[in-house]
mmCIF file of C-alpha atoms and ligand atoms in Angstrom:
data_model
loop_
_atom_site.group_PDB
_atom_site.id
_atom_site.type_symbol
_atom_site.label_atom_id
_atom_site.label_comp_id
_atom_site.label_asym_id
_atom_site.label_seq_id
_atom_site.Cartn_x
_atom_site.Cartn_y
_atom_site.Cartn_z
ATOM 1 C CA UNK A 10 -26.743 36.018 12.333
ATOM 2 C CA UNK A 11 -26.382 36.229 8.453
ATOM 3 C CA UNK A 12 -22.672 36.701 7.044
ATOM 4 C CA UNK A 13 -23.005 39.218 3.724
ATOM 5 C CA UNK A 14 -19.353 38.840 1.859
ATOM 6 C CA UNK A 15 -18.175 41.354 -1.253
ATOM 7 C CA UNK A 16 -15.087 42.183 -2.952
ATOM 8 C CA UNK A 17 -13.932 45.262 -4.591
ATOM 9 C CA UNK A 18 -10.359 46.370 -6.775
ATOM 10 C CA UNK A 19 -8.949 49.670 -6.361
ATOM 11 C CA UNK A 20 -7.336 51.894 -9.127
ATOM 12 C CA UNK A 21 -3.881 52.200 -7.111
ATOM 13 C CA UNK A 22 -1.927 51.486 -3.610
ATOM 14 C CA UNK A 23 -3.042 54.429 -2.045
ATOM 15 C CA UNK A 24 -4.718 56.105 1.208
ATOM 16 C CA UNK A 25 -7.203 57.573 -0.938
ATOM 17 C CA UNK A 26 -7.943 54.944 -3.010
ATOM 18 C CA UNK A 27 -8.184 52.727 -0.638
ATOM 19 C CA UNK A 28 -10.345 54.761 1.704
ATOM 20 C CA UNK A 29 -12.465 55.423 -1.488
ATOM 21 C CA UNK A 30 -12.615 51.744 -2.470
ATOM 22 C CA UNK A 31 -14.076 50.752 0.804
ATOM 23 C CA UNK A 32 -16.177 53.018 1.696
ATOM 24 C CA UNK A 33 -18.106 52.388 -1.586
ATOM 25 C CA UNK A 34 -17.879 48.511 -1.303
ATOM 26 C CA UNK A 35 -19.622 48.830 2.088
ATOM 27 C CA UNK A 36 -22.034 51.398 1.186
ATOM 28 C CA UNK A 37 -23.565 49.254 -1.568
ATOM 29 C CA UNK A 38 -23.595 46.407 0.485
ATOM 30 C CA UNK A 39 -25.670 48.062 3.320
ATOM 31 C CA UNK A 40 -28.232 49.543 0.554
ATOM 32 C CA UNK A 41 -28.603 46.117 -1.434
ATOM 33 C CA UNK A 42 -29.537 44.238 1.886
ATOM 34 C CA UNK A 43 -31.114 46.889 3.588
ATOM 35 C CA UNK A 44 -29.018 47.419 6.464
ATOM 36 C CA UNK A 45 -28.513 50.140 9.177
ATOM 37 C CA UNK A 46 -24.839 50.542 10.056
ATOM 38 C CA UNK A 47 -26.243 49.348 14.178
ATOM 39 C CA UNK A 48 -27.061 46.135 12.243
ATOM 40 C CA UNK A 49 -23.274 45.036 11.954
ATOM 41 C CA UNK A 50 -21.477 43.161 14.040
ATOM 42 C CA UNK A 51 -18.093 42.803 12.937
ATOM 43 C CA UNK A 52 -16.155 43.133 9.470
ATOM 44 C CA UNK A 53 -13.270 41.213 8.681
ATOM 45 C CA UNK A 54 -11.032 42.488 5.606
ATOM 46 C CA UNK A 55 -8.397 40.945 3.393
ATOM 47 C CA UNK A 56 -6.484 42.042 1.112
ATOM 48 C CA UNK A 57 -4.155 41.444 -1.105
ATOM 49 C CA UNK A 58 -0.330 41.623 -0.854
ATOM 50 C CA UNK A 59 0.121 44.896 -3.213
ATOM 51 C CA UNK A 60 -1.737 46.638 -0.928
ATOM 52 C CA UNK A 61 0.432 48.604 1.933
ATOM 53 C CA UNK A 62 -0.310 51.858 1.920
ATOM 54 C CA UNK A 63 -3.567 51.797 4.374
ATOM 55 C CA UNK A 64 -5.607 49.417 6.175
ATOM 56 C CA UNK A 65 -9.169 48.686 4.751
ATOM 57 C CA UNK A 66 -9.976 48.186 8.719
ATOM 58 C CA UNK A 67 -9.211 52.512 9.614
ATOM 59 C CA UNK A 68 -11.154 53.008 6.110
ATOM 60 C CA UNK A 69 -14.017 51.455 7.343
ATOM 61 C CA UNK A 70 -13.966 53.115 10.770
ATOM 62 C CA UNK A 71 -13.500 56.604 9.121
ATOM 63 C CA UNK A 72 -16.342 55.766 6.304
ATOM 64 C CA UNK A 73 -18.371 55.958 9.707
ATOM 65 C CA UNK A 74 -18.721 51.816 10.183
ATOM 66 C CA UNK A 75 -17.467 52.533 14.143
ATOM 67 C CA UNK A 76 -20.084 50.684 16.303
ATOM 68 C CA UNK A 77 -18.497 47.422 15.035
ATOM 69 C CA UNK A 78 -15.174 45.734 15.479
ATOM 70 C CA UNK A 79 -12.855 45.343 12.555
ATOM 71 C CA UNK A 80 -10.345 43.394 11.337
ATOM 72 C CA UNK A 81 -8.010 43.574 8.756
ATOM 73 C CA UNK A 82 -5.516 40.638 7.093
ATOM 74 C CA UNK A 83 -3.475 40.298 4.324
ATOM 75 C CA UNK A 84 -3.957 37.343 1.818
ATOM 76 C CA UNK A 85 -0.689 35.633 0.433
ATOM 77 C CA UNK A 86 0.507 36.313 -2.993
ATOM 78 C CA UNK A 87 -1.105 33.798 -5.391
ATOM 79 C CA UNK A 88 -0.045 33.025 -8.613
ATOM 80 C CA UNK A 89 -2.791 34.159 -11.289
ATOM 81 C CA UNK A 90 -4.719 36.037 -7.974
ATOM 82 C CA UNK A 91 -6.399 39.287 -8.682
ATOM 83 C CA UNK A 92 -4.249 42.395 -8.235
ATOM 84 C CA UNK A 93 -5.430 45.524 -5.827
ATOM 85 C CA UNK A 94 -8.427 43.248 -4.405
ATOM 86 C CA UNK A 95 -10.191 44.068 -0.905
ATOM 87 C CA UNK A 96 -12.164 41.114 0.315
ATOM 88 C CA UNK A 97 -14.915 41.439 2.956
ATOM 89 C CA UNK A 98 -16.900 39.231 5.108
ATOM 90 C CA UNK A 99 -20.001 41.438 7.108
ATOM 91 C CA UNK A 100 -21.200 39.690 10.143
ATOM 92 C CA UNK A 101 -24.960 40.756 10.146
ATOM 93 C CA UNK A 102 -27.592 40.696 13.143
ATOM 94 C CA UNK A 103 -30.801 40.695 11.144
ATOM 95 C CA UNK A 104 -32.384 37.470 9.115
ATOM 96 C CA UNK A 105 -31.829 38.180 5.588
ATOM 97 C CA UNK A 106 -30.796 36.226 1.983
ATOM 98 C CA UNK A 107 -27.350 38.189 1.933
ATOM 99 C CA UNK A 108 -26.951 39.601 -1.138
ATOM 100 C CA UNK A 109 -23.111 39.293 -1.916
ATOM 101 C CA UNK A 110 -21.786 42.546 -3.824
ATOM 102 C CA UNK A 111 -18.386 42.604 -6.004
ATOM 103 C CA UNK A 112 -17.314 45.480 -8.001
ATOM 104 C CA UNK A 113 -15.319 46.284 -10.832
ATOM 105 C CA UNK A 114 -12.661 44.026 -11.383
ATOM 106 C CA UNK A 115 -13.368 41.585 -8.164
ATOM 107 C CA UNK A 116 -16.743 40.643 -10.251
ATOM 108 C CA UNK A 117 -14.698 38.114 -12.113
ATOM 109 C CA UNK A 118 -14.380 34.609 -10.670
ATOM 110 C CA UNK A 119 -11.257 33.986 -8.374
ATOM 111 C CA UNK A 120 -8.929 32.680 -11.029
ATOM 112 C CA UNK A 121 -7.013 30.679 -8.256
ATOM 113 C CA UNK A 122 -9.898 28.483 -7.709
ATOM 114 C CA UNK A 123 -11.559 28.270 -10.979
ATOM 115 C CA UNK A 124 -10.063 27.253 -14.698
ATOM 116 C CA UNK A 125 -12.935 26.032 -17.081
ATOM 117 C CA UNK A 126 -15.851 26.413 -15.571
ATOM 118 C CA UNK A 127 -19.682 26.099 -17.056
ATOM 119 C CA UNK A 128 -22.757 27.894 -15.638
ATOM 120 C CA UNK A 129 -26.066 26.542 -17.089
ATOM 121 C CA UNK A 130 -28.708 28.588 -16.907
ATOM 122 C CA UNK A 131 -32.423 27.213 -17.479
ATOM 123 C CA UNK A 132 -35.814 28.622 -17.220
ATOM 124 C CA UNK A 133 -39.118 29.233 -19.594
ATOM 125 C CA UNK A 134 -39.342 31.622 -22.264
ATOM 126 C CA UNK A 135 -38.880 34.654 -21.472
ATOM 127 C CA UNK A 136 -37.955 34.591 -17.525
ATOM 128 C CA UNK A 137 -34.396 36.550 -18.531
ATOM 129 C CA UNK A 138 -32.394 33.443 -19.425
ATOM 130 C CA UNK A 139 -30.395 35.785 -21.988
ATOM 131 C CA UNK A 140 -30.202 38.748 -21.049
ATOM 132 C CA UNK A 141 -29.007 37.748 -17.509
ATOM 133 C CA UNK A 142 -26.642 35.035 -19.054
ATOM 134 C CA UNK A 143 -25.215 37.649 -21.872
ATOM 135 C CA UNK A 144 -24.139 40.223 -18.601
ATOM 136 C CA UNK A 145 -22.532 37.606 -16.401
ATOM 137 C CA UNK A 146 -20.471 36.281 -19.848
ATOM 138 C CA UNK A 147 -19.483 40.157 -20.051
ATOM 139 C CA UNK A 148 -18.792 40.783 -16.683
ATOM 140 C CA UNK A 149 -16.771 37.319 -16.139
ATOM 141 C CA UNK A 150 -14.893 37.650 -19.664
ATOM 142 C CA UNK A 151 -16.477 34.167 -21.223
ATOM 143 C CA UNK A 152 -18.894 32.731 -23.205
ATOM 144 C CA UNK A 153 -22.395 32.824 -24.224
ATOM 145 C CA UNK A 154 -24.085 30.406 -25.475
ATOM 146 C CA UNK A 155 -27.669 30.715 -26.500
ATOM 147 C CA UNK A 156 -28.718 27.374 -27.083
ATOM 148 C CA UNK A 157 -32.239 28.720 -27.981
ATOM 149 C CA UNK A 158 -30.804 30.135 -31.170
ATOM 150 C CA UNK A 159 -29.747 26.949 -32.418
ATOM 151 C CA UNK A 160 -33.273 25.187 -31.548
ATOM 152 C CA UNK A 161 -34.218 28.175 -33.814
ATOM 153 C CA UNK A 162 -32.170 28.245 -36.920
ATOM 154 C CA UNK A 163 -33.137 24.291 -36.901
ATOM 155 C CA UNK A 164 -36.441 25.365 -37.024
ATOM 156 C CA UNK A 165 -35.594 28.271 -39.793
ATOM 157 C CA UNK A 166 -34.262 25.627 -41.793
ATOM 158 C CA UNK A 167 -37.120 23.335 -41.657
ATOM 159 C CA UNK A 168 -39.602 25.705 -42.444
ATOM 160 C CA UNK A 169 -37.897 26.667 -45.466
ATOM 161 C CA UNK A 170 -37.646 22.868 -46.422
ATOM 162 C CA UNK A 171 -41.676 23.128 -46.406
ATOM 163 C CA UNK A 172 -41.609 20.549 -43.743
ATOM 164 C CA UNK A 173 -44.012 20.300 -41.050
ATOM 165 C CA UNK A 174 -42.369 20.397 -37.690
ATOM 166 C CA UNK A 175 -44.507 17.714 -36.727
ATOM 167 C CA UNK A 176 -43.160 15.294 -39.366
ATOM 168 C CA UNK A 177 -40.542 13.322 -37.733
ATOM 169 C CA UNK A 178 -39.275 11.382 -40.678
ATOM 170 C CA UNK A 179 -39.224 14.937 -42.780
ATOM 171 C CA UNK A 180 -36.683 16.589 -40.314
ATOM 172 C CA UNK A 181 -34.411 13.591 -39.934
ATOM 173 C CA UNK A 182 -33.901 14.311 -43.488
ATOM 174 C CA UNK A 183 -33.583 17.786 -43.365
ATOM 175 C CA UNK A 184 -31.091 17.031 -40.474
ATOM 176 C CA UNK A 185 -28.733 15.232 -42.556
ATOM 177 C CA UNK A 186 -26.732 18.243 -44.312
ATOM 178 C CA UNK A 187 -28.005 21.087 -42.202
ATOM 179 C CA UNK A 188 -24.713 23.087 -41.232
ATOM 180 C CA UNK A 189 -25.082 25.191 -37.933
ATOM 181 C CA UNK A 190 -22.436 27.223 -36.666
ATOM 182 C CA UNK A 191 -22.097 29.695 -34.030
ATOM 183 C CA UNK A 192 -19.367 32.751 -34.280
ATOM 184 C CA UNK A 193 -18.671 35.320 -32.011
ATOM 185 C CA UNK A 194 -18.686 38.748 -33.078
ATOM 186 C CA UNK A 195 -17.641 41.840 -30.092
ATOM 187 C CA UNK A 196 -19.041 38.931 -28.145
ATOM 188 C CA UNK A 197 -22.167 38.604 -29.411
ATOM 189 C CA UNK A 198 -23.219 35.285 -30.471
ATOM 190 C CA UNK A 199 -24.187 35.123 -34.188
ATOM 191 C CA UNK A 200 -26.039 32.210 -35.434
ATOM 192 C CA UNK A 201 -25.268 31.094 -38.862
ATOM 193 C CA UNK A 202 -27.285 28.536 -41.047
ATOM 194 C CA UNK A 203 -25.432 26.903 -43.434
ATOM 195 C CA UNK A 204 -23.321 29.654 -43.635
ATOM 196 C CA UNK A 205 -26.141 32.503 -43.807
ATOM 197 C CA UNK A 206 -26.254 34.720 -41.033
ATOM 198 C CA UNK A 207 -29.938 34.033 -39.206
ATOM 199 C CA UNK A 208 -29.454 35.660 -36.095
ATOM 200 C CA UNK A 209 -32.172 38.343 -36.613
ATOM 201 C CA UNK A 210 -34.542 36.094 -38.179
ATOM 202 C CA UNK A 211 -34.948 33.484 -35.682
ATOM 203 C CA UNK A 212 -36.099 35.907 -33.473
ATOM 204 C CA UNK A 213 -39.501 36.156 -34.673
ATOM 205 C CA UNK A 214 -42.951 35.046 -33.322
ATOM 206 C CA UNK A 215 -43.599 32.035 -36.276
ATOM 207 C CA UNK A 216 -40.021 31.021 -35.770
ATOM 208 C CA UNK A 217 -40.475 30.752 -31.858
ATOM 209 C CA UNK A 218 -43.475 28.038 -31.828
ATOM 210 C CA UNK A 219 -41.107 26.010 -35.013
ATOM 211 C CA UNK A 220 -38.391 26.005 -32.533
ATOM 212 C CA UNK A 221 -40.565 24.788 -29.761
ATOM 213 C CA UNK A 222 -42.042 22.313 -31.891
ATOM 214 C CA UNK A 223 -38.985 21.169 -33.307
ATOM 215 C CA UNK A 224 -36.850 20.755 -30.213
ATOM 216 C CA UNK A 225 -39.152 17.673 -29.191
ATOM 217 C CA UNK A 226 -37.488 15.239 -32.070
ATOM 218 C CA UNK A 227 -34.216 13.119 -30.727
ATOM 219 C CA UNK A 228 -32.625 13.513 -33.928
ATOM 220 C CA UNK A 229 -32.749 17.505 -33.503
ATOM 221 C CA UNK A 230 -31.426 17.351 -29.922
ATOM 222 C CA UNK A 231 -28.768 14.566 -30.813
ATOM 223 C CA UNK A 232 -27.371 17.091 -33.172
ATOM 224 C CA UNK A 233 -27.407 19.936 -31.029
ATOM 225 C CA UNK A 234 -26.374 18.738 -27.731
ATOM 226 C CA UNK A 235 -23.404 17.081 -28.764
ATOM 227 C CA UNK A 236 -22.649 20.498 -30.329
ATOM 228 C CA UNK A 237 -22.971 22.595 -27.229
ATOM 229 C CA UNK A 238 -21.079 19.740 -24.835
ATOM 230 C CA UNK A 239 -18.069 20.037 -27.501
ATOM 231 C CA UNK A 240 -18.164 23.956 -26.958
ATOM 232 C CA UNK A 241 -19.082 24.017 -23.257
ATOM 233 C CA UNK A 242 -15.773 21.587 -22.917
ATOM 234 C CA UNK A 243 -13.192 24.101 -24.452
ATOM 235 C CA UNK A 244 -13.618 27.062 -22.742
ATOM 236 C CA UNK A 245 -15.700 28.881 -19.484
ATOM 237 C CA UNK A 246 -19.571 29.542 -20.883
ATOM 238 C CA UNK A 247 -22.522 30.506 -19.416
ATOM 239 C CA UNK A 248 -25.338 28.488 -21.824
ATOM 240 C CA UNK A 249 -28.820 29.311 -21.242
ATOM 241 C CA UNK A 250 -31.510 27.002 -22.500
ATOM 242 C CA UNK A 251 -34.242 24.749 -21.518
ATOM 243 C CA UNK A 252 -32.239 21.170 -20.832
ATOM 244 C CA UNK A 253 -28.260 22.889 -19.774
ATOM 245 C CA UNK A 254 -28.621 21.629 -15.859
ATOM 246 C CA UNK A 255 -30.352 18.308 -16.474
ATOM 247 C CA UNK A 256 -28.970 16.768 -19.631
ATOM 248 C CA UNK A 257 -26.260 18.893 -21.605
ATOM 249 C CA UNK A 258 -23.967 19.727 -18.715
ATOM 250 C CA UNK A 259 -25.416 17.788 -15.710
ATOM 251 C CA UNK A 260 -22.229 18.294 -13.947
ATOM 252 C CA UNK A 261 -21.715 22.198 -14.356
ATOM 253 C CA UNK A 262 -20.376 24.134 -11.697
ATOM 254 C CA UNK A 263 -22.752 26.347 -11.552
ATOM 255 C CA UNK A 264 -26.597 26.131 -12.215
ATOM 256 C CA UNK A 265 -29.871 28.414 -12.183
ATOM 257 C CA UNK A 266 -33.416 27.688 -13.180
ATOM 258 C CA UNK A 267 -35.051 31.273 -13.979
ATOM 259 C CA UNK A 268 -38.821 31.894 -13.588
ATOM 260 C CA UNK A 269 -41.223 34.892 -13.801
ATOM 261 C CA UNK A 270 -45.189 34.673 -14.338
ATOM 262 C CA UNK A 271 -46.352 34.167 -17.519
ATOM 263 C CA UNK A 272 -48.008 38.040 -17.843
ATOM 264 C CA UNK A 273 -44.485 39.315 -17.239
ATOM 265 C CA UNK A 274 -42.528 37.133 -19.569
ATOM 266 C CA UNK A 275 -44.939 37.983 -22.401
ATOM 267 C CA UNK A 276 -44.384 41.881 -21.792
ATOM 268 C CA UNK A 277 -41.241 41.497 -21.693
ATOM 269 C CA UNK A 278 -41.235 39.596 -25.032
ATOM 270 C CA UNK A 279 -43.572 42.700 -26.548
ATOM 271 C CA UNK A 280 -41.399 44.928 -25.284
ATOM 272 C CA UNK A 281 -38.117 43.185 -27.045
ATOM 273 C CA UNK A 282 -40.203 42.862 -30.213
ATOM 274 C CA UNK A 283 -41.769 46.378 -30.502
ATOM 275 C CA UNK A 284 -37.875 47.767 -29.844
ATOM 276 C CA UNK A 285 -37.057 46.120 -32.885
ATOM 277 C CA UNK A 286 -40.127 47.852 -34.776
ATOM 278 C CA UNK A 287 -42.357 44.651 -34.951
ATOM 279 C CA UNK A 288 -46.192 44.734 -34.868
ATOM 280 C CA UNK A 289 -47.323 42.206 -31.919
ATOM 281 C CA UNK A 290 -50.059 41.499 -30.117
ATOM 282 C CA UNK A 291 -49.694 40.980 -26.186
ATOM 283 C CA UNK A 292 -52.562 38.972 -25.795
ATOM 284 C CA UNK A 293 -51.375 36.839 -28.407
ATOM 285 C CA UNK A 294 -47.858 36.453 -27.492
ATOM 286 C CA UNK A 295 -48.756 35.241 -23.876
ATOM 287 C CA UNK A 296 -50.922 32.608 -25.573
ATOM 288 C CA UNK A 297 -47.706 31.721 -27.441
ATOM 289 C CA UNK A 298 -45.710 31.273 -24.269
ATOM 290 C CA UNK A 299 -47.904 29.596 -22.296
ATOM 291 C CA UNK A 300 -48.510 27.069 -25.431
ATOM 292 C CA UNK A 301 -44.870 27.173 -25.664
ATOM 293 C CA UNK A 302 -44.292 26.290 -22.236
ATOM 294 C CA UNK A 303 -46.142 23.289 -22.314
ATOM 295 C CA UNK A 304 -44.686 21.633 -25.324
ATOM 296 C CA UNK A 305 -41.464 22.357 -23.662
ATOM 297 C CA UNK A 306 -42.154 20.824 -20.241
ATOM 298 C CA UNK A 307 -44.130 17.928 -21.361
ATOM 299 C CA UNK A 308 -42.298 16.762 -24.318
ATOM 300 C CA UNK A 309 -40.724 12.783 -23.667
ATOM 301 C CA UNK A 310 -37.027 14.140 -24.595
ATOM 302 C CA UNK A 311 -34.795 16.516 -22.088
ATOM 303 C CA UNK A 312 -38.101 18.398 -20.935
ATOM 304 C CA UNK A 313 -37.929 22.194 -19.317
ATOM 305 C CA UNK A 314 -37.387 20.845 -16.135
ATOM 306 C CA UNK A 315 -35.795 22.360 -12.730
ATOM 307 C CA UNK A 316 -32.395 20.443 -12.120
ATOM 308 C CA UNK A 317 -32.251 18.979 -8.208
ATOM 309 C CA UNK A 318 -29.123 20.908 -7.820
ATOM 310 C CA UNK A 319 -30.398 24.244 -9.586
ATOM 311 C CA UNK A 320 -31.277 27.636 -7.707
ATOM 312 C CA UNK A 321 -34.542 28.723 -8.517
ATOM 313 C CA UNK A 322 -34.919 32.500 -8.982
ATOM 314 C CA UNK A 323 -38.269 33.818 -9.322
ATOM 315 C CA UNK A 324 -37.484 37.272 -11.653
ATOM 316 C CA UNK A 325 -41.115 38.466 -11.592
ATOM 317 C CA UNK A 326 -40.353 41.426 -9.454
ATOM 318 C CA UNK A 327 -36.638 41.853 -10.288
ATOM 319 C CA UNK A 328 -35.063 43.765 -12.870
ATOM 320 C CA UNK A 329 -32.165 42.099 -14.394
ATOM 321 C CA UNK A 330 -29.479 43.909 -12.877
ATOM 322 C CA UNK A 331 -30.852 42.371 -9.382
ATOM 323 C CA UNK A 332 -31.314 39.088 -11.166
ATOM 324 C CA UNK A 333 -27.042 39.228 -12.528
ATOM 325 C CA UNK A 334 -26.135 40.769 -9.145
ATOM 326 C CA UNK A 335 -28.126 37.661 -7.313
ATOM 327 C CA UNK A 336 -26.568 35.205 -9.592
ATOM 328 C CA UNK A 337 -22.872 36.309 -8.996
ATOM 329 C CA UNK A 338 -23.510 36.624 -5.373
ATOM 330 C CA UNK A 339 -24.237 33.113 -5.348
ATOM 331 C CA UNK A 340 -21.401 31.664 -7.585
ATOM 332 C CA UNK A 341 -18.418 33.973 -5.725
ATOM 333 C CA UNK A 342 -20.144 31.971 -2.278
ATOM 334 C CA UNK A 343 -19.747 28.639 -3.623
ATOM 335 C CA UNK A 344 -15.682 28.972 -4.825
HETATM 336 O O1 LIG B 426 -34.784 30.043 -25.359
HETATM 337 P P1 LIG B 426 -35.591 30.212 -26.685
HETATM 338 O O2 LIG B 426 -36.932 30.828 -26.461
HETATM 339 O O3 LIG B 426 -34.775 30.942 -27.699
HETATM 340 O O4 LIG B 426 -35.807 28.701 -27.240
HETATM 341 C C1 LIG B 426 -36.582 28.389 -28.390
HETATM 342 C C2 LIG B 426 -37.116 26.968 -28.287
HETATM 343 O O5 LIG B 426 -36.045 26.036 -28.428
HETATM 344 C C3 LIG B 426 -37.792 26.610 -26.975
HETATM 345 O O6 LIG B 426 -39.186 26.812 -27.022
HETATM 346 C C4 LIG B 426 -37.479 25.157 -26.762
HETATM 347 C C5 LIG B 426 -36.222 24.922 -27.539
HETATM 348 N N1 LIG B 426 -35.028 24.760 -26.688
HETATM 349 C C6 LIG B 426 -34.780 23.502 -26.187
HETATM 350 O O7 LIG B 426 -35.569 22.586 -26.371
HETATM 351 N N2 LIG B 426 -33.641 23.277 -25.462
HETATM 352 C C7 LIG B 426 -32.766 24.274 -25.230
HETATM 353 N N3 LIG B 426 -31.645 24.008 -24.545
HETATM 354 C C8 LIG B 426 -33.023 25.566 -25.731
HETATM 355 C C9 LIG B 426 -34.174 25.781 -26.450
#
């Protein structure tokens, strides 16, 4: 037996809302795990105190979940709780990975259990670090960081020094007055280089091997880490990078290590970079990332690695709404 749980608000404290509420919440859990209706055993509902008018448990029945028994409970009022939320817990007769599903405003961590909280999120270039950790920062109202982009503007800054990204002694000087800051514009991280606005630039193909190359010196990382701790401490983030489980934030609540095959990763790179109206070759940039990936997981200093504690997500065959919806199944089950 496999318990599936999910979580939905509803507009108001009414029948209809209610009945509409549910009957969606359970619909989308049936199609994201691939249930029949027979496969349920029982569903257990809470909800919370501001909702009278109707019980989730008649919903359900008249949404045509009847071959099950149900149960309905109300939660006690909680200071800082969500308002208008229906919990559910799906008691399932089939071996499956339960895919958890919460909707609209239920997708946002239980603010009861949670206060600063840190998801680190790992993986190689290109396995969907960003755009999966830019949707869960949207959906759960925090953060992103985007460690990557300061690796990069380092390496922007470097380049235009004319130093080699190899030269060790070169960079520690360049190091000494580089300013990096990152702002946060309609929350979208923008990376700033001593005050110049890079966040386009970094993005492209030369400025991805610098980075790579770069990132192996101590005196780079020193600089940035400390950085990203001293942000990561202030406020809820999700930071994606290569080193956020293992070394930045070894102790965040929360932590994923993303992978896909290297064919997929470098079309979805081409695909990214032809959007923007670059020329690329695909060929080429898969060279690039598998290069990449083995500076980045062999280097002496905070290597790509997969953290003990992290869950691994292969996103080969996912798109990156499964990928977000798999990665807030899994944090609502662990609060
Ligand atoms: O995630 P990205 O492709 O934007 O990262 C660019 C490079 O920066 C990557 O090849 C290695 C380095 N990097 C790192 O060493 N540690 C991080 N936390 C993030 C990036």
């Amino acid at each position: 037996m496999v318990i599936i749980r999910g979580a939905t608000t509803v507009a108001a404290d009414t029948k209809e809302e209610i009945r509409k509420g549910v009957a969606e919440l359970l619909d989308q859990i049936i199609n994201r795990n691939s249930l029949t209706k027979e496969q349920i055993l029982s569903i257990v509902f809470s909800s919370t105190s501001d909702i009278h008018s109707y019980y989730p448990a008649k919903a359900a029945r008249e949404a045509g979940y009847a071959g099950c028994s149900l149960f309905s409970a109300m939660e006690p009022e909680i200071d800082g709780g969500l308002a208008l939320c229906i919990r559910v817990m799906l008691f399932v007769e089939k071996e499956l990975t339960p895919h958890h599903v919460y909707l609209r405003g239920a997708k946002v961590l239980r603010k009861d259990l949670t206060s600063i909280y840190n998801i680190a999120i790992d993986g190689p270039a290109g396995s969907g670090k960003s755009t999966v950790a830019k949707q869960i920062a949207k959906d759960f109202g925090i953060l992103h960081l985007d460690t990557g982009a300061m690796y990069r503007a380092c390496a922007v800054k470097v380049l235009e020094a004319g130093v080699s990204p190899d030269d060790e002694a070169g960079i520690i000087n360049v190091m000494r007055d580089v300013r990096l800051d990152v702002e946060y514009e309609n929350g979208r991280q923008k990376t700033l280089l001593d005050g110049r606005d890079v966040s386009e630039e970094i993005r492209l193909p030369h400025v991805s091997l610098a980075a790579s190359a770069v990132s192996r010196h101590p005196s780079v990382r020193m600089h940035l880490v400390e950085k990203q701790r001293e942000i990561a401490a202030k406020m809820s983030c999700v930071l994606d990078g290569r080193d956020i489980g293992t070394v930045v934030l070894p102790d965040a609540d929360f932590k994923f290590f993303l992978t896909a095959s290297p064919e997929v990763r470098a079309k979805r790179r081409y695909d990214e970079l032809v959007a923007k109206g670059h020329t690329v070759d695909l060929e080429q940039l898969k060279e690039e990332i598998v290069l990449r990936d083995e500076q980045d997981s062999t280097r002496a200093i905070a290597p790509l690695k997969r953290a003990d504690d992290a869950i691994l997500v292969d996103t080969s065959e996912m798109t990156a709404e499964q990928v977000v919806a798999f990665v807030e199944g899994k944090m609502q089950e662990k609060i």
